[in-house]
PDB file of C-alpha atoms in Angstrom:
ATOM      1  CA  MET Y   1       0.448  28.803 -16.143  1.00 97.00           C
ATOM      2  CA  VAL Y   2       0.090  30.319 -11.959  1.00 97.00           C
ATOM      3  CA  VAL Y   3      -3.219  30.650 -11.851  1.00 97.00           C
ATOM      4  CA  LEU Y   4      -3.467  31.358  -7.901  1.00 98.00           C
ATOM      5  CA  GLU Y   5      -0.049  32.128  -5.765  1.00 98.00           C
ATOM      6  CA  GLU Y   6      -0.897  32.810  -1.981  1.00 98.00           C
ATOM      7  CA  THR Y   7       1.711  32.783   1.350  1.00 98.00           C
ATOM      8  CA  GLY Y   8      -0.111  33.060   4.718  1.00 98.00           C
ATOM      9  CA  VAL Y   9      -2.586  30.558   3.694  1.00 98.00           C
ATOM     10  CA  GLY Y  10      -4.133  28.809   6.638  1.00 98.00           C
ATOM     11  CA  LEU Y  11      -6.606  26.000   7.024  1.00 97.00           C
ATOM     12  CA  THR Y  12      -9.777  28.137   6.069  1.00 98.00           C
ATOM     13  CA  ARG Y  13      -8.431  29.566   3.211  1.00 98.00           C
ATOM     14  CA  LEU Y  14      -7.043  25.732   2.147  1.00 98.00           C
ATOM     15  CA  GLU Y  15     -10.685  24.423   1.999  1.00 98.00           C
ATOM     16  CA  GLU Y  16     -11.604  27.993   0.330  1.00 98.00           C
ATOM     17  CA  ILE Y  17      -8.747  27.120  -2.148  1.00 98.00           C
ATOM     18  CA  GLY Y  18      -9.455  23.293  -2.101  1.00 98.00           C
ATOM     19  CA  ARG Y  19     -13.274  23.947  -2.713  1.00 98.00           C
ATOM     20  CA  ARG Y  20     -12.686  26.192  -6.310  1.00 98.00           C
ATOM     21  CA  PHE Y  21     -10.214  23.863  -7.319  1.00 99.00           C
ATOM     22  CA  ALA Y  22     -12.968  20.809  -6.998  1.00 98.00           C
ATOM     23  CA  ARG Y  23     -15.100  23.305  -9.539  1.00 98.00           C
ATOM     24  CA  ALA Y  24     -12.567  23.275 -11.937  1.00 98.00           C
ATOM     25  CA  LEU Y  25     -11.309  19.631 -11.889  1.00 99.00           C
ATOM     26  CA  ARG Y  26     -12.723  16.891 -14.534  1.00 98.00           C
ATOM     27  CA  PRO Y  27     -12.372  13.089 -15.008  1.00 98.00           C
ATOM     28  CA  GLY Y  28      -9.567  12.736 -16.445  1.00 97.00           C
ATOM     29  CA  ASP Y  29      -7.239  15.005 -14.872  1.00 98.00           C
ATOM     30  CA  LEU Y  30      -3.617  14.144 -13.196  1.00 98.00           C
ATOM     31  CA  VAL Y  31      -2.885  16.581  -9.710  1.00 98.00           C
ATOM     32  CA  LEU Y  32       0.757  16.435  -8.557  1.00 98.00           C
ATOM     33  CA  LEU Y  33       0.772  17.873  -5.340  1.00 98.00           C
ATOM     34  CA  HIS Y  34       4.777  19.020  -4.431  1.00 98.00           C
ATOM     35  CA  GLY Y  35       5.286  19.776  -0.526  1.00 97.00           C
ATOM     36  CA  ALA Y  36       7.007  18.707   2.585  1.00 96.00           C
ATOM     37  CA  LEU Y  37       5.408  16.564   5.425  1.00 94.00           C
ATOM     38  CA  GLY Y  38       2.629  18.514   7.106  1.00 93.00           C
ATOM     39  CA  THR Y  39       2.114  21.552   4.215  1.00 96.00           C
ATOM     40  CA  GLY Y  40      -1.222  20.140   3.923  1.00 96.00           C
ATOM     41  CA  LYS Y  41      -1.312  17.962   0.859  1.00 97.00           C
ATOM     42  CA  THR Y  42      -3.710  15.235   2.382  1.00 96.00           C
ATOM     43  CA  THR Y  43      -5.930  18.001   4.201  1.00 97.00           C
ATOM     44  CA  LEU Y  44      -6.098  19.216   0.718  1.00 98.00           C
ATOM     45  CA  ILE Y  45      -6.978  16.053  -1.222  1.00 98.00           C
ATOM     46  CA  ARG Y  46      -9.643  15.333   1.439  1.00 97.00           C
ATOM     47  CA  VAL Y  47     -10.969  18.669   1.081  1.00 98.00           C
ATOM     48  CA  LEU Y  48     -11.187  17.765  -3.024  1.00 98.00           C
ATOM     49  CA  ALA Y  49     -12.437  14.732  -2.472  1.00 98.00           C
ATOM     50  CA  HIS Y  50     -15.442  15.760  -0.365  1.00 97.00           C
ATOM     51  CA  ALA Y  51     -16.026  18.474  -2.339  1.00 98.00           C
ATOM     52  CA  LEU Y  52     -16.472  15.987  -5.676  1.00 97.00           C
ATOM     53  CA  ALA Y  53     -19.057  14.130  -3.669  1.00 96.00           C
ATOM     54  CA  VAL Y  54     -16.931  11.370  -1.784  1.00 97.00           C
ATOM     55  CA  ARG Y  55     -18.637  10.273   0.909  1.00 93.00           C
ATOM     56  CA  ASP Y  56     -15.751   8.251   2.922  1.00 92.00           C
ATOM     57  CA  ALA Y  57     -12.990   9.190   5.401  1.00 92.00           C
ATOM     58  CA  VAL Y  58     -10.056  10.178   3.399  1.00 94.00           C
ATOM     59  CA  ARG Y  59      -6.998   8.802   4.811  1.00 91.00           C
ATOM     60  CA  SER Y  60      -2.978   9.431   3.064  1.00 88.00           C
ATOM     61  CA  PRO Y  61      -2.426   6.115   1.875  1.00 86.00           C
ATOM     62  CA  SER Y  62       1.279   5.965   3.055  1.00 75.00           C
ATOM     63  CA  PHE Y  63       1.282   2.193   3.536  1.00 78.00           C
ATOM     64  CA  THR Y  64      -0.719   0.777   0.906  1.00 80.00           C
ATOM     65  CA  ILE Y  65      -0.022   3.311  -2.123  1.00 84.00           C
ATOM     66  CA  ALA Y  66      -3.726   4.129  -3.375  1.00 91.00           C
ATOM     67  CA  ASN Y  67      -7.169   4.799  -2.044  1.00 95.00           C
ATOM     68  CA  ILE Y  68      -9.625   4.701  -4.606  1.00 96.00           C
ATOM     69  CA  TYR Y  69     -13.079   6.525  -3.325  1.00 97.00           C
ATOM     70  CA  SER Y  70     -16.087   6.486  -4.867  1.00 95.00           C
ATOM     71  CA  GLY Y  71     -18.510   9.201  -5.819  1.00 94.00           C
ATOM     72  CA  PRO Y  72     -20.197  10.815  -9.245  1.00 96.00           C
ATOM     73  CA  VAL Y  73     -16.564  10.279 -10.450  1.00 97.00           C
ATOM     74  CA  THR Y  74     -14.071   8.082  -8.960  1.00 98.00           C
ATOM     75  CA  VAL Y  75     -11.206   9.405  -7.022  1.00 98.00           C
ATOM     76  CA  ASN Y  76      -7.935   7.981  -6.886  1.00 97.00           C
ATOM     77  CA  HIS Y  77      -5.329   8.888  -4.198  1.00 97.00           C
ATOM     78  CA  LEU Y  78      -2.044   8.334  -4.472  1.00 94.00           C
ATOM     79  CA  ASP Y  79       1.128   8.367  -1.890  1.00 92.00           C
ATOM     80  CA  LEU Y  80       4.410   7.988  -3.402  1.00 89.00           C
ATOM     81  CA  TYR Y  81       6.483   8.994  -0.614  1.00 85.00           C
ATOM     82  CA  ARG Y  82       8.034   5.883  -0.165  1.00 73.00           C
ATOM     83  CA  LEU Y  83       9.082   4.754  -3.094  1.00 69.00           C
ATOM     84  CA  GLU Y  84      12.352   5.941  -3.977  1.00 61.00           C
ATOM     85  CA  ASP Y  85      11.810   5.060  -8.303  1.00 54.00           C
ATOM     86  CA  VAL Y  86       8.967   3.144 -10.383  1.00 54.00           C
ATOM     87  CA  GLY Y  87      10.310   0.477 -11.935  1.00 55.00           C
ATOM     88  CA  GLU Y  88       8.359  -1.228 -15.323  1.00 48.00           C
ATOM     89  CA  GLU Y  89       6.196  -3.268 -13.324  1.00 49.00           C
ATOM     90  CA  ASP Y  90       5.462  -0.359 -10.851  1.00 55.00           C
ATOM     91  CA  ALA Y  91       4.926   1.814 -13.708  1.00 47.00           C
ATOM     92  CA  LEU Y  92       2.384  -0.494 -15.208  1.00 48.00           C
ATOM     93  CA  ALA Y  93       0.531   0.025 -11.908  1.00 71.00           C
ATOM     94  CA  LEU Y  94       0.579   3.581 -11.440  1.00 77.00           C
ATOM     95  CA  GLU Y  95      -0.685   3.763 -15.026  1.00 78.00           C
ATOM     96  CA  GLU Y  96      -4.079   2.338 -14.037  1.00 85.00           C
ATOM     97  CA  TYR Y  97      -5.388   5.055 -11.675  1.00 89.00           C
ATOM     98  CA  VAL Y  98      -5.057   7.575 -14.522  1.00 91.00           C
ATOM     99  CA  THR Y  99      -7.976   7.121 -16.460  1.00 94.00           C
ATOM    100  CA  PRO Y 100     -10.683   9.370 -18.384  1.00 96.00           C
ATOM    101  CA  ASP Y 101     -13.186   8.380 -16.073  1.00 97.00           C
ATOM    102  CA  SER Y 102     -11.381   8.923 -12.649  1.00 98.00           C
ATOM    103  CA  ILE Y 103      -9.489  12.040 -10.863  1.00 98.00           C
ATOM    104  CA  THR Y 104      -6.510  11.299  -9.652  1.00 98.00           C
ATOM    105  CA  LEU Y 105      -4.569  13.020  -7.156  1.00 98.00           C
ATOM    106  CA  VAL Y 106      -0.368  12.559  -6.519  1.00 96.00           C
ATOM    107  CA  GLU Y 107       0.975  13.158  -2.953  1.00 95.00           C
ATOM    108  CA  TRP Y 108       4.828  13.269  -3.794  1.00 92.00           C
ATOM    109  CA  PRO Y 109       4.341  12.431  -7.274  1.00 92.00           C
ATOM    110  CA  GLU Y 110       8.402  12.430  -7.989  1.00 88.00           C
ATOM    111  CA  ALA Y 111       9.217   8.616  -8.015  1.00 80.00           C
ATOM    112  CA  GLY Y 112       6.115   7.748 -10.463  1.00 79.00           C
ATOM    113  CA  LEU Y 113       6.810  11.239 -13.173  1.00 78.00           C
ATOM    114  CA  ARG Y 114       7.775   8.922 -15.722  1.00 78.00           C
ATOM    115  CA  SER Y 115       4.626   6.947 -15.374  1.00 80.00           C
ATOM    116  CA  LEU Y 116       1.732   9.430 -14.390  1.00 88.00           C
ATOM    117  CA  GLY Y 117       1.961  11.665 -17.570  1.00 88.00           C
ATOM    118  CA  ASN Y 118       1.090  14.983 -18.311  1.00 94.00           C
ATOM    119  CA  PRO Y 119      -0.787  16.168 -15.042  1.00 97.00           C
ATOM    120  CA  GLN Y 120      -3.483  19.024 -15.903  1.00 98.00           C
ATOM    121  CA  TRP Y 121      -2.559  20.602 -12.586  1.00 99.00           C
ATOM    122  CA  THR Y 122       0.853  21.253 -10.060  1.00 98.00           C
ATOM    123  CA  VAL Y 123       0.642  22.160  -6.559  1.00 99.00           C
ATOM    124  CA  HIS Y 124       2.747  23.467  -4.531  1.00 99.00           C
ATOM    125  CA  LEU Y 125       2.738  24.237  -1.019  1.00 98.00           C
ATOM    126  CA  GLN Y 126       5.428  25.744   1.779  1.00 98.00           C
ATOM    127  CA  HIS Y 127       5.452  25.867   4.810  1.00 97.00           C
ATOM    128  CA  GLN Y 128       5.378  29.641   6.400  1.00 97.00           C
ATOM    129  CA  THR Y 129       4.882  29.003   9.892  1.00 94.00           C
ATOM    130  CA  LEU Y 130       3.141  25.936  12.357  1.00 90.00           C
ATOM    131  CA  GLN Y 131      -0.255  27.616  10.960  1.00 93.00           C
ATOM    132  CA  SER Y 132       0.390  28.725   7.441  1.00 97.00           C
ATOM    133  CA  ARG Y 133       2.116  27.742   4.210  1.00 98.00           C
ATOM    134  CA  ALA Y 134       2.517  29.116   0.394  1.00 98.00           C
ATOM    135  CA  VAL Y 135       0.698  27.441  -1.941  1.00 99.00           C
ATOM    136  CA  ARG Y 136       0.904  28.229  -5.930  1.00 99.00           C
ATOM    137  CA  LEU Y 137      -1.524  25.898  -8.390  1.00 99.00           C
ATOM    138  CA  GLU Y 138      -0.141  25.812 -11.629  1.00 98.00           C
ATOM    139  CA  ALA Y 139      -2.961  24.715 -14.675  1.00 98.00           C
ATOM    140  CA  GLU Y 140      -0.729  22.695 -16.827  1.00 98.00           C
ATOM    141  CA  THR Y 141      -2.746  23.272 -20.012  1.00 97.00           C
ATOM    142  CA  ALA Y 142      -5.104  26.305 -21.418  1.00 98.00           C
ATOM    143  CA  GLU Y 143      -8.203  24.240 -21.098  1.00 98.00           C
ATOM    144  CA  ALA Y 144      -7.560  23.918 -17.748  1.00 98.00           C
ATOM    145  CA  LYS Y 145      -6.991  27.102 -17.027  1.00 98.00           C
ATOM    146  CA  GLN Y 146      -9.841  28.683 -18.256  1.00 98.00           C
ATOM    147  CA  ARG Y 147     -11.354  25.846 -16.214  1.00 98.00           C
ATOM    148  CA  TRP Y 148      -9.756  27.689 -13.107  1.00 98.00           C
ATOM    149  CA  GLU Y 149     -11.167  30.622 -14.217  1.00 97.00           C
ATOM    150  CA  THR Y 150     -15.079  29.735 -14.541  1.00 97.00           C
ATOM    151  CA  ALA Y 151     -14.645  28.065 -11.303  1.00 96.00           C
ATOM    152  CA  ALA Y 152     -15.171  31.402  -9.282  1.00 85.00           C
TER     153      ALA Y 152
END
């Protein structure tokens, strides 16, 4: 269910969307972020993490696969860009990040789709200009959609 679809989204508006989105997130949520390089996936994750009271600097885990941030709720930030396909051993490792007491945000999730489980949210970012992007946020469950509506 598409809960937000906007074009011409600059950095300020992306941050506003991120803060509202953070209010809709709950422990146990899995968020998949799709988009080309430079569309704002890591920026959105940074906004989400800080809105969830993470104090650490939020950086892309491109070379480490995962960064774990502590706060009132643990935020797991995965970047699967460098993985072509997730084997059985790696699948078990990925599953460890999707827990009932953490929020898991995954950039480039394609390689791990079979291993990660069903997401509550899917984000699509697409370049429009050097300074703007199209944003589509999908709630994958009725409960997630309700949370988005009350997060306004």
